[in-house]
Structures are given as C-alpha cells and as structure tokens.
PDB file of C-alpha atoms and ligand atoms in Angstrom:
ATOM      1  CA  MET A1061     -13.250 -48.651  47.225  1.00  0.00           C
ATOM      2  CA  GLY A1062     -13.860 -48.497  51.306  1.00  0.00           C
ATOM      3  CA  LEU A1063     -14.363 -45.326  53.382  1.00  0.00           C
ATOM      4  CA  GLN A1064     -10.659 -45.238  54.429  1.00  0.00           C
ATOM      5  CA  ALA A1065      -9.424 -45.475  50.879  1.00  0.00           C
ATOM      6  CA  GLN A1066     -11.525 -42.836  49.713  1.00  0.00           C
ATOM      7  CA  LEU A1067     -10.482 -40.711  52.432  1.00  0.00           C
ATOM      8  CA  ASN A1068      -7.053 -41.565  51.586  1.00  0.00           C
ATOM      9  CA  LEU A1069      -7.540 -40.890  48.019  1.00  0.00           C
ATOM     10  CA  THR A1070      -9.327 -37.401  48.801  1.00  0.00           C
ATOM     11  CA  SER A1071      -6.653 -36.429  50.957  1.00  0.00           C
ATOM     12  CA  TYR A1072      -3.591 -37.171  48.483  1.00  0.00           C
ATOM     13  CA  LEU A1073      -5.716 -35.469  45.521  1.00  0.00           C
ATOM     14  CA  LEU A1074      -5.870 -32.348  47.871  1.00  0.00           C
ATOM     15  CA  LEU A1075      -2.312 -32.894  48.805  1.00  0.00           C
ATOM     16  CA  ASN A1076      -1.506 -32.823  45.322  1.00  0.00           C
ATOM     17  CA  LYS A1077      -3.167 -29.859  44.368  1.00  0.00           C
ATOM     18  CA  ILE A1078      -1.736 -27.731  47.279  1.00  0.00           C
ATOM     19  CA  ARG A1079       1.783 -29.099  46.379  1.00  0.00           C
ATOM     20  CA  ILE A1080       0.991 -27.870  42.794  1.00  0.00           C
ATOM     21  CA  VAL A1081       0.014 -24.186  44.380  1.00  0.00           C
ATOM     22  CA  LEU A1082       2.727 -24.245  46.384  1.00  0.00           C
ATOM     23  CA  SER A1083       5.428 -25.147  43.888  1.00  0.00           C
ATOM     24  CA  LEU A1084       4.203 -22.345  41.822  1.00  0.00           C
ATOM     25  CA  PHE A1085       4.622 -20.213  44.573  1.00  0.00           C
ATOM     26  CA  LEU A1086       7.851 -21.241  45.837  1.00  0.00           C
ATOM     27  CA  LEU A1087       9.213 -20.866  41.827  1.00  0.00           C
ATOM     28  CA  HIS A1088       8.036 -17.224  42.095  1.00  0.00           C
ATOM     29  CA  SER A1089       9.673 -16.782  45.574  1.00  0.00           C
ATOM     30  CA  PHE A1090      13.033 -17.934  44.714  1.00  0.00           C
ATOM     31  CA  SER A1091      12.944 -15.774  41.500  1.00  0.00           C
ATOM     32  CA  ALA A1092      12.618 -12.925  43.449  1.00  0.00           C
ATOM     33  CA  SER A1093      15.070 -11.510  46.175  1.00  0.00           C
ATOM     34  CA  TRP A1094      15.027 -12.761  49.348  1.00  0.00           C
ATOM     35  CA  SER A1095      12.808 -10.423  51.877  1.00  0.00           C
ATOM     36  CA  THR A1096      11.073 -11.145  55.411  1.00  0.00           C
ATOM     37  CA  PRO A1097       7.569 -11.812  53.867  1.00  0.00           C
ATOM     38  CA  LEU A1098       8.679 -14.294  51.553  1.00  0.00           C
ATOM     39  CA  LEU A1099      10.492 -16.327  54.165  1.00  0.00           C
ATOM     40  CA  LEU A1100       7.408 -16.015  56.434  1.00  0.00           C
ATOM     41  CA  LEU A1101       5.360 -17.305  53.756  1.00  0.00           C
ATOM     42  CA  LEU A1102       8.132 -20.047  52.631  1.00  0.00           C
ATOM     43  CA  LEU A1103       7.293 -21.017  56.264  1.00  0.00           C
ATOM     44  CA  LEU A1104       3.825 -21.193  56.306  1.00  0.00           C
ATOM     45  CA  SER A1105       4.020 -23.167  53.153  1.00  0.00           C
ATOM     46  CA  TYR A1106       5.979 -25.658  54.619  1.00  0.00           C
ATOM     47  CA  LEU A1107       3.518 -25.836  57.767  1.00  0.00           C
ATOM     48  CA  ILE A1108       0.595 -26.569  55.371  1.00  0.00           C
ATOM     49  CA  LEU A1109       2.576 -29.338  53.826  1.00  0.00           C
ATOM     50  CA  VAL A1110       3.343 -30.772  57.108  1.00  0.00           C
ATOM     51  CA  LEU A1111      -0.312 -30.562  57.926  1.00  0.00           C
ATOM     52  CA  CYS A1112      -1.241 -32.134  54.699  1.00  0.00           C
ATOM     53  CA  SER A1113       0.709 -34.844  55.468  1.00  0.00           C
ATOM     54  CA  MET A1114      -0.747 -35.341  58.902  1.00  0.00           C
ATOM     55  CA  THR A1115      -4.015 -36.095  56.900  1.00  0.00           C
ATOM     56  CA  MET A1116      -2.316 -39.575  56.258  1.00  0.00           C
ATOM     57  CA  ARG A1117      -1.675 -42.250  58.705  1.00  0.00           C
ATOM     58  CA  VAL A1118       2.258 -42.420  58.382  1.00  0.00           C
ATOM     59  CA  ASP A1119       4.362 -45.214  60.490  1.00  0.00           C
ATOM     60  CA  ALA A1120       7.901 -43.993  59.452  1.00  0.00           C
ATOM     61  CA  LYS A1121       9.178 -40.727  57.563  1.00  0.00           C
ATOM     62  CA  VAL A1122      11.452 -41.344  54.956  1.00  0.00           C
ATOM     63  CA  VAL A1123      13.203 -38.668  52.890  1.00  0.00           C
ATOM     64  CA  MET A1124      14.743 -38.603  49.400  1.00  0.00           C
ATOM     65  CA  LEU A1125      18.175 -36.825  49.485  1.00  0.00           C
ATOM     66  CA  GLY A1126      20.519 -36.148  46.567  1.00  0.00           C
ATOM     67  CA  LYS A1127      21.821 -33.910  43.796  1.00  0.00           C
ATOM     68  CA  GLU A1128      19.339 -32.438  41.164  1.00  0.00           C
ATOM     69  CA  SER A1129      18.180 -34.845  38.653  1.00  0.00           C
ATOM     70  CA  VAL A1130      19.664 -38.017  40.129  1.00  0.00           C
ATOM     71  CA  GLY A1131      16.221 -39.432  39.760  1.00  0.00           C
ATOM     72  CA  LYS A1132      14.731 -39.091  43.396  1.00  0.00           C
ATOM     73  CA  THR A1133      11.323 -38.153  41.713  1.00  0.00           C
ATOM     74  CA  SER A1134      11.537 -40.975  39.406  1.00  0.00           C
ATOM     75  CA  LEU A1135      12.075 -43.674  42.337  1.00  0.00           C
ATOM     76  CA  VAL A1136       8.832 -42.672  43.929  1.00  0.00           C
ATOM     77  CA  GLU A1137       6.889 -42.757  40.941  1.00  0.00           C
ATOM     78  CA  ARG A1138       8.159 -46.036  40.120  1.00  0.00           C
ATOM     79  CA  TYR A1139       7.490 -47.313  43.587  1.00  0.00           C
ATOM     80  CA  VAL A1140       4.212 -45.694  44.025  1.00  0.00           C
ATOM     81  CA  HIS A1141       2.538 -45.342  41.052  1.00  0.00           C
ATOM     82  CA  HIS A1142       4.456 -48.137  38.883  1.00  0.00           C
ATOM     83  CA  ARG A1143       5.572 -45.911  35.996  1.00  0.00           C
ATOM     84  CA  PHE A1144       8.251 -43.999  34.687  1.00  0.00           C
ATOM     85  CA  LEU A1145       7.428 -40.148  33.270  1.00  0.00           C
ATOM     86  CA  VAL A1146       9.114 -39.656  30.151  1.00  0.00           C
ATOM     87  CA  GLY A1147       9.547 -36.092  28.249  1.00  0.00           C
ATOM     88  CA  PRO A1148      11.411 -33.118  29.489  1.00  0.00           C
ATOM     89  CA  TYR A1149      13.055 -33.132  33.163  1.00  0.00           C
ATOM     90  CA  GLN A1150      11.126 -31.337  35.542  1.00  0.00           C
ATOM     91  CA  ASN A1151      13.121 -30.410  38.690  1.00  0.00           C
ATOM     92  CA  THR A1152      11.360 -30.647  41.626  1.00  0.00           C
ATOM     93  CA  ILE A1153      10.536 -27.165  43.759  1.00  0.00           C
ATOM     94  CA  GLY A1154      10.269 -27.579  47.635  1.00  0.00           C
ATOM     95  CA  ALA A1155       9.432 -30.977  48.040  1.00  0.00           C
ATOM     96  CA  ALA A1156       6.616 -33.322  47.536  1.00  0.00           C
ATOM     97  CA  PHE A1157       4.870 -36.049  50.024  1.00  0.00           C
ATOM     98  CA  VAL A1158       3.308 -39.395  49.311  1.00  0.00           C
ATOM     99  CA  ALA A1159       2.057 -41.997  51.659  1.00  0.00           C
ATOM    100  CA  LYS A1160       2.393 -45.709  50.779  1.00  0.00           C
ATOM    101  CA  PRO A1161       1.530 -48.686  52.830  1.00  0.00           C
ATOM    102  CA  ILE A1162       3.688 -51.872  52.500  1.00  0.00           C
ATOM    103  CA  GLN A1163       2.900 -55.366  53.856  1.00  0.00           C
ATOM    104  CA  VAL A1164       5.509 -56.740  55.979  1.00  0.00           C
ATOM    105  CA  GLY A1165       4.843 -60.104  57.072  1.00  0.00           C
ATOM    106  CA  ASP A1166       1.368 -59.758  58.921  1.00  0.00           C
ATOM    107  CA  LYS A1167       1.413 -56.013  59.295  1.00  0.00           C
ATOM    108  CA  VAL A1168       1.119 -52.919  56.977  1.00  0.00           C
ATOM    109  CA  VAL A1169       3.769 -50.303  57.370  1.00  0.00           C
ATOM    110  CA  THR A1170       2.582 -46.848  55.986  1.00  0.00           C
ATOM    111  CA  LEU A1171       5.794 -45.030  54.700  1.00  0.00           C
ATOM    112  CA  GLY A1172       5.065 -41.210  54.548  1.00  0.00           C
ATOM    113  CA  ILE A1173       8.020 -40.553  51.658  1.00  0.00           C
ATOM    114  CA  TRP A1174       9.111 -36.688  51.117  1.00  0.00           C
ATOM    115  CA  ASP A1175      10.842 -36.284  48.008  1.00  0.00           C
ATOM    116  CA  THR A1176      13.025 -33.370  48.187  1.00  0.00           C
ATOM    117  CA  ALA A1177      14.479 -30.514  45.500  1.00  0.00           C
ATOM    118  CA  GLY A1178      18.203 -31.674  44.809  1.00  0.00           C
ATOM    119  CA  SER A1179      19.187 -28.108  43.534  1.00  0.00           C
ATOM    120  CA  GLU A1180      21.457 -26.461  45.893  1.00  0.00           C
ATOM    121  CA  ARG A1181      19.385 -23.346  45.722  1.00  0.00           C
ATOM    122  CA  TYR A1182      16.680 -25.340  47.976  1.00  0.00           C
ATOM    123  CA  GLU A1183      19.243 -26.935  50.132  1.00  0.00           C
ATOM    124  CA  ALA A1184      18.031 -25.069  53.137  1.00  0.00           C
ATOM    125  CA  MET A1185      14.538 -26.081  52.611  1.00  0.00           C
ATOM    126  CA  SER A1186      15.702 -29.851  52.290  1.00  0.00           C
ATOM    127  CA  ARG A1187      17.073 -29.750  55.722  1.00  0.00           C
ATOM    128  CA  ILE A1188      13.750 -28.921  57.167  1.00  0.00           C
ATOM    129  CA  TYR A1189      12.355 -31.971  55.430  1.00  0.00           C
ATOM    130  CA  TYR A1190      14.786 -34.585  56.930  1.00  0.00           C
ATOM    131  CA  ARG A1191      13.615 -33.427  60.530  1.00  0.00           C
ATOM    132  CA  GLY A1192      12.429 -36.733  62.150  1.00  0.00           C
ATOM    133  CA  ALA A1193      13.254 -38.980  59.322  1.00  0.00           C
ATOM    134  CA  ARG A1194      13.552 -42.571  60.290  1.00  0.00           C
ATOM    135  CA  ALA A1195      14.967 -43.211  57.029  1.00  0.00           C
ATOM    136  CA  ALA A1196      17.070 -41.325  54.390  1.00  0.00           C
ATOM    137  CA  ILE A1197      17.574 -42.593  50.902  1.00  0.00           C
ATOM    138  CA  VAL A1198      20.427 -40.835  49.405  1.00  0.00           C
ATOM    139  CA  CYS A1199      20.850 -40.912  45.673  1.00  0.00           C
ATOM    140  CA  TYR A1200      23.558 -40.604  43.368  1.00  0.00           C
ATOM    141  CA  ASP A1201      23.752 -41.454  39.700  1.00  0.00           C
ATOM    142  CA  LEU A1202      25.590 -44.269  38.800  1.00  0.00           C
ATOM    143  CA  THR A1203      26.684 -41.998  35.616  1.00  0.00           C
ATOM    144  CA  ASP A1204      28.058 -38.933  37.263  1.00  0.00           C
ATOM    145  CA  THR A1205      30.778 -38.898  40.100  1.00  0.00           C
ATOM    146  CA  SER A1206      29.677 -35.575  41.465  1.00  0.00           C
ATOM    147  CA  SER A1207      26.680 -36.488  42.360  1.00  0.00           C
ATOM    148  CA  PHE A1208      28.208 -39.488  44.682  1.00  0.00           C
ATOM    149  CA  GLN A1209      30.442 -36.390  46.201  1.00  0.00           C
ATOM    150  CA  ARG A1210      26.909 -34.623  46.973  1.00  0.00           C
ATOM    151  CA  ALA A1211      25.568 -38.045  48.577  1.00  0.00           C
ATOM    152  CA  LYS A1212      28.548 -37.815  50.983  1.00  0.00           C
ATOM    153  CA  PHE A1213      27.633 -34.296  51.812  1.00  0.00           C
ATOM    154  CA  TRP A1214      23.870 -35.556  52.623  1.00  0.00           C
ATOM    155  CA  VAL A1215      25.376 -38.382  54.553  1.00  0.00           C
ATOM    156  CA  LYS A1216      27.182 -36.226  57.012  1.00  0.00           C
ATOM    157  CA  GLU A1217      24.376 -33.796  57.253  1.00  0.00           C
ATOM    158  CA  VAL A1218      21.949 -36.301  58.425  1.00  0.00           C
ATOM    159  CA  GLN A1219      24.612 -38.153  60.686  1.00  0.00           C
ATOM    160  CA  ASN A1220      25.206 -34.790  62.243  1.00  0.00           C
ATOM    161  CA  CYS A1221      21.282 -33.673  62.655  1.00  0.00           C
ATOM    162  CA  GLU A1222      19.226 -36.936  62.890  1.00  0.00           C
ATOM    163  CA  GLU A1223      21.435 -39.525  64.636  1.00  0.00           C
ATOM    164  CA  HIS A1224      18.274 -42.137  64.480  1.00  0.00           C
ATOM    165  CA  CYS A1225      17.866 -42.002  61.331  1.00  0.00           C
ATOM    166  CA  LYS A1226      18.691 -44.846  59.109  1.00  0.00           C
ATOM    167  CA  ILE A1227      21.025 -44.575  55.691  1.00  0.00           C
ATOM    168  CA  TYR A1228      20.120 -46.201  52.430  1.00  0.00           C
ATOM    169  CA  LEU A1229      22.631 -45.303  49.493  1.00  0.00           C
ATOM    170  CA  CYS A1230      20.884 -45.836  46.018  1.00  0.00           C
ATOM    171  CA  GLY A1231      22.945 -45.598  42.646  1.00  0.00           C
ATOM    172  CA  THR A1232      20.337 -44.981  40.183  1.00  0.00           C
ATOM    173  CA  LYS A1233      19.605 -45.472  36.627  1.00  0.00           C
ATOM    174  CA  VAL A1234      21.490 -48.825  36.607  1.00  0.00           C
ATOM    175  CA  ASP A1235      19.623 -49.474  33.110  1.00  0.00           C
ATOM    176  CA  LEU A1236      21.905 -46.625  31.418  1.00  0.00           C
ATOM    177  CA  ILE A1237      25.177 -48.861  32.776  1.00  0.00           C
ATOM    178  CA  GLU A1238      23.543 -51.988  31.505  1.00  0.00           C
ATOM    179  CA  SER A1239      23.266 -50.806  27.931  1.00  0.00           C
ATOM    180  CA  ASP A1240      26.614 -49.336  28.121  1.00  0.00           C
ATOM    181  CA  ARG A1241      29.363 -50.224  30.835  1.00  0.00           C
ATOM    182  CA  GLY A1242      31.751 -47.407  29.995  1.00  0.00           C
ATOM    183  CA  LEU A1243      29.116 -45.058  31.426  1.00  0.00           C
ATOM    184  CA  ARG A1244      29.511 -46.136  35.029  1.00  0.00           C
ATOM    185  CA  GLN A1245      31.621 -43.451  37.044  1.00  0.00           C
ATOM    186  CA  VAL A1246      30.815 -44.792  40.652  1.00  0.00           C
ATOM    187  CA  ASP A1247      32.125 -47.890  41.487  1.00  0.00           C
ATOM    188  CA  TYR A1248      30.274 -50.503  42.953  1.00  0.00           C
ATOM    189  CA  HIS A1249      32.829 -51.451  45.886  1.00  0.00           C
ATOM    190  CA  ASP A1250      33.784 -47.981  46.491  1.00  0.00           C
ATOM    191  CA  VAL A1251      30.293 -47.392  47.426  1.00  0.00           C
ATOM    192  CA  GLN A1252      30.187 -50.513  49.379  1.00  0.00           C
ATOM    193  CA  ASP A1253      33.008 -49.794  51.080  1.00  0.00           C
ATOM    194  CA  PHE A1254      31.740 -46.305  52.280  1.00  0.00           C
ATOM    195  CA  ALA A1255      28.225 -48.290  53.026  1.00  0.00           C
ATOM    196  CA  ASP A1256      30.046 -50.321  55.455  1.00  0.00           C
ATOM    197  CA  GLU A1257      32.075 -47.624  57.212  1.00  0.00           C
ATOM    198  CA  ILE A1258      28.717 -45.632  57.964  1.00  0.00           C
ATOM    199  CA  GLY A1259      26.812 -48.841  58.534  1.00  0.00           C
ATOM    200  CA  ALA A1260      24.323 -48.170  55.543  1.00  0.00           C
ATOM    201  CA  GLN A1261      22.502 -50.573  53.363  1.00  0.00           C
ATOM    202  CA  HIS A1262      23.406 -50.031  49.814  1.00  0.00           C
ATOM    203  CA  PHE A1263      21.238 -50.514  46.597  1.00  0.00           C
ATOM    204  CA  GLU A1264      21.415 -49.941  42.698  1.00  0.00           C
ATOM    205  CA  THR A1265      18.310 -49.277  41.021  1.00  0.00           C
ATOM    206  CA  SER A1266      16.659 -48.146  37.885  1.00  0.00           C
ATOM    207  CA  SER A1267      13.502 -46.468  37.848  1.00  0.00           C
ATOM    208  CA  LYS A1268      12.918 -46.806  34.210  1.00  0.00           C
ATOM    209  CA  THR A1269      12.903 -50.785  34.227  1.00  0.00           C
ATOM    210  CA  GLY A1270      11.923 -51.231  38.091  1.00  0.00           C
ATOM    211  CA  ASN A1271      15.018 -52.855  38.914  1.00  0.00           C
ATOM    212  CA  ASN A1272      15.557 -53.344  42.638  1.00  0.00           C
ATOM    213  CA  VAL A1273      13.094 -50.466  43.438  1.00  0.00           C
ATOM    214  CA  ASP A1274      10.442 -52.332  45.265  1.00  0.00           C
ATOM    215  CA  GLU A1275      13.201 -54.001  47.162  1.00  0.00           C
ATOM    216  CA  LEU A1276      14.563 -50.863  48.592  1.00  0.00           C
ATOM    217  CA  PHE A1277      11.479 -49.283  49.814  1.00  0.00           C
ATOM    218  CA  GLN A1278      10.532 -52.884  51.358  1.00  0.00           C
ATOM    219  CA  LYS A1279      13.764 -53.202  53.020  1.00  0.00           C
ATOM    220  CA  VAL A1280      13.171 -49.652  54.550  1.00  0.00           C
ATOM    221  CA  ALA A1281       9.744 -50.830  55.707  1.00  0.00           C
ATOM    222  CA  GLU A1282      10.973 -54.361  57.048  1.00  0.00           C
ATOM    223  CA  ASP A1283      14.002 -52.546  58.969  1.00  0.00           C
ATOM    224  CA  PHE A1284      11.583 -49.873  60.595  1.00  0.00           C
ATOM    225  CA  ASN A1285       8.965 -53.117  61.068  1.00  0.00           C
ATOM    226  CA  SER A1286      11.868 -55.222  62.863  1.00  0.00           C
ATOM    227  CA  ILE A1287      13.309 -52.479  65.044  1.00  0.00           C
ATOM    228  CA  SER A1288       9.841 -51.607  66.365  1.00  0.00           C
ATOM    229  CA  PHE A1289       8.870 -55.081  67.301  1.00  0.00           C
ATOM    230  CA  GLN A1290      12.366 -55.361  68.825  1.00  0.00           C
ATOM    231  CA  PHE A1291      11.308 -52.244  70.987  1.00  0.00           C
ATOM    232  CA  MET A1292       7.923 -53.646  71.837  1.00  0.00           C
ATOM    233  CA  THR A1293       9.244 -57.041  73.161  1.00  0.00           C
ATOM    234  CA  GLU A1294      11.851 -55.090  75.362  1.00  0.00           C
ATOM    235  CA  GLU A1295       8.992 -52.944  76.577  1.00  0.00           C
ATOM    236  CA  THR A1296       6.787 -55.533  77.687  1.00  0.00           C
ATOM    237  CA  GLY A1297      10.005 -57.307  79.250  1.00  0.00           C
ATOM    238  CA  ILE A1298       9.845 -60.402  76.659  1.00  0.00           C
ATOM    239  CA  ASP A1299      13.701 -61.150  76.010  1.00  0.00           C
ATOM    240  CA  LEU A1300      14.293 -62.525  72.759  1.00  0.00           C
ATOM    241  CA  GLY A1301      17.810 -62.020  73.093  1.00  0.00           C
ATOM    242  CA  GLN A1302      18.327 -59.304  70.829  1.00  0.00           C
ATOM    243  CA  LYS A1303      20.207 -55.848  71.338  1.00  0.00           C
ATOM    244  CA  LYS A1304      18.345 -52.824  71.642  1.00  0.00           C
ATOM    245  CA  ASP A1305      18.664 -50.328  68.934  1.00  0.00           C
ATOM    246  CA  SER A1306      18.877 -46.406  69.417  1.00  0.00           C
ATOM    247  CA  TYR A1307      16.922 -45.768  66.020  1.00  0.00           C
ATOM    248  CA  PHE A1308      13.924 -47.855  66.927  1.00  0.00           C
ATOM    249  CA  TYR A1309      14.220 -46.316  70.586  1.00  0.00           C
ATOM    250  CA  SER A1310      13.427 -43.026  69.147  1.00  0.00           C
ATOM    251  CA  CYS A1311      11.196 -43.671  66.600  1.00  0.00           C
ATOM    252  CA  CYS A1312       9.018 -45.209  68.971  1.00  0.00           C
ATOM    253  CA  HIS A1313       8.863 -42.168  71.288  1.00  0.00           C
ATOM    254  CA  ASN A1314       8.239 -39.521  69.069  1.00  0.00           C
TER     255      ASN A1314
HETATM  256  N1  GTP B 449      17.541 -43.891  32.221  1.00  0.00           N
HETATM  257  C1  GTP B 449      17.154 -43.588  33.141  1.00  0.00           C
HETATM  258  N2  GTP B 449      16.746 -42.547  33.472  1.00  0.00           N
HETATM  259  C2  GTP B 449      16.435 -41.815  34.756  1.00  0.00           C
HETATM  260  C3  GTP B 449      16.163 -42.671  35.945  1.00  0.00           C
HETATM  261  N3  GTP B 449      15.586 -42.231  36.919  1.00  0.00           N
HETATM  262  C4  GTP B 449      15.724 -41.128  36.157  1.00  0.00           C
HETATM  263  N4  GTP B 449      16.039 -40.701  35.066  1.00  0.00           N
HETATM  264  C5  GTP B 449      16.110 -39.396  34.260  1.00  0.00           C
HETATM  265  O1  GTP B 449      16.782 -38.425  35.261  1.00  0.00           O
HETATM  266  C6  GTP B 449      16.292 -37.058  35.139  1.00  0.00           C
HETATM  267  C7  GTP B 449      15.757 -36.882  36.238  1.00  0.00           C
HETATM  268  O2  GTP B 449      15.236 -37.463  36.989  1.00  0.00           O
HETATM  269  P1  GTP B 449      14.392 -36.998  38.175  1.00  0.00           P
HETATM  270  O3  GTP B 449      13.774 -37.974  39.170  1.00  0.00           O
HETATM  271  O4  GTP B 449      13.305 -35.769  37.945  1.00  0.00           O
HETATM  272  O5  GTP B 449      15.405 -36.244  39.399  1.00  0.00           O
HETATM  273  P2  GTP B 449      15.345 -35.696  40.646  1.00  0.00           P
HETATM  274  O6  GTP B 449      16.549 -36.223  41.335  1.00  0.00           O
HETATM  275  O7  GTP B 449      14.005 -35.793  41.474  1.00  0.00           O
HETATM  276  O8  GTP B 449      15.712 -33.926  40.279  1.00  0.00           O
HETATM  277  P3  GTP B 449      15.643 -33.015  41.103  1.00  0.00           P
HETATM  278  O9  GTP B 449      13.839 -32.746  41.296  1.00  0.00           O
HETATM  279  O10 GTP B 449      16.002 -31.671  40.642  1.00  0.00           O
HETATM  280  O11 GTP B 449      16.010 -32.861  42.607  1.00  0.00           O
HETATM  281  C8  GTP B 449      14.947 -37.200  34.206  1.00  0.00           C
HETATM  282  O12 GTP B 449      15.170 -37.216  32.896  1.00  0.00           O
HETATM  283  C9  GTP B 449      14.475 -39.021  34.344  1.00  0.00           C
HETATM  284  O13 GTP B 449      13.903 -39.428  33.204  1.00  0.00           O
HETATM  285  C10 GTP B 449      16.802 -44.512  35.648  1.00  0.00           C
HETATM  286  O14 GTP B 449      16.404 -44.959  36.350  1.00  0.00           O
HETATM  287  N5  GTP B 449      16.945 -44.416  33.971  1.00  0.00           N
END
C-alpha cells in the first residue's frame, strides 16, 4: 500500500471514528430540547466533519438526499464497499462522508459523497450538507409512493438553492419489484417524465444485488469530468464546438 493510500485510509478511519462520536452526540442533542449551546455544538460538529472531509482530495461533492429508509446509506455501502448490510435498519444521524476515486477514461475523479439523514427531524441539517454540491442523488423507494413525493420536495430545494448542482433521480430496491411486480408503487414512466421536465438523469437500482449502482456513480463522475473538460478547452481557447454549461463553470470556480 503506497503512502498516499495509507494516508487516505488513516483519514478515513479517523473520520469514521469522529462520525460515530458525532452521531452519539447528535442523538443526544436531538433527544433534548433545543437550546443555544446545543445549536452551537451542532454547528461545531458540522464544521469538524467538513474539516475532516477536507483531509481527502475531492474533485466533486455529491450529496445523497431522500426520505428516511429509502436506501441512501445502502447505495453508498454497495458502491464503496461492495456489500449489502443485513440486520436491523439503523437510521443515519446527521450525515456521513466518504471519498471514492473513480476512473473516467484516462483520468481519476474523486467523488466526496455526503450521505444525509432522511428523517424530517434532521431536515435543516441536510440542507447544510448540499451546499456546494455538484451532484445530488435524490432517492425514492420504488415500493413507497410517498417517498417519490419527498424526492420532488428535495429536487425543488436543490433547484432553488444550488442552481449548478446536477440532479440524478434514483429509484431504489428494484430487486423487490423484480421478485413481485405488484410491489411497484412508483411508475417508471411518471418518473421519466419528471426527469425530462427537470433535465435530470433517472436510474433504478438495487443495493441488494448491485444492479445499476456502479452505473449511477460512474455517470455522475463522467458528467463531472466531461463538463470540466469542456470548461478547460474554452478557457484555453480551443473551440471544440461545445456549448458552455453553467454547472461546470461554477464547479471550476469554487
Ligand atoms: N431489498 C432491498 N432492501 C434495501 C435496499 N436498499 C436498502 N434496503 C433496506 O432498506 C432499509 C433502509 O436502508 P438505508 O440504506 O439505511 O436507508 P437510508 O435512506 O439511508 O435511511 P436514513 O438513514 O434513515 O435516511 C434497510 O433495512 C435496508 O436493508 C435494496 O436495494 N433492496
């Protein structure tokens, strides 16, 4: 293992330890009544998490959004660690962060993935985490209509607050539909129409089987990379006949 890889691993382990401590702290904070010192401590914990995430070289910030239990953490687990955790469901508290390098052509793009808590009690915090994101993976559970309504809420939020953030709609748990078609509550074409309307990409995935998970993150990295390339050629005056994209422009000026 090279020095860089060792450093990344150390940062990652340190980050996870801090995250566990923060999670316990946040759990305690939310169970108590809100007060100014608690709010300050929450803010401080957020800043620590941000500082930790900065120890890793990240090209593009990606945020996972969606109703609780739709499978955001499972998607990240599947993509980053190639596993599907079974056992009792544990909701995310606050947020988690992981950096993942991806090969795109002859380049490596490192995605900094923020997995937010879906519970509405943490809604205000999730808003903090999508600041500056270049991609938002907005998840909904294919077996739960209300989760698609919640996804629309997050799309609106991101559109209003992060105009340069590219949106990816992700229908989760497709394995459940494959074993019993009657379980589908969100129609593929309805989501595709919505995706066309907002100019988003649309995927249906399963973290259990791994179906389409790599493809989703690969697309995020490729889009980021192609927009970056487009910008560089324009900056250096090489005209490849491509149109400037405001999303890319912003991501290279942050
Ligand atoms: N069958 C199946 N179950 C899944 C899949 N993805 C997630 N689940 C299950 O759905 C439940 C919730 O998954 P999580 O990944 O924790 O959901 P989350 O969106 O991160 O939840 P919050 O942290 O509360 O926001 C867990 O019991 C998972 O095992 C999937 O692709 N297939």
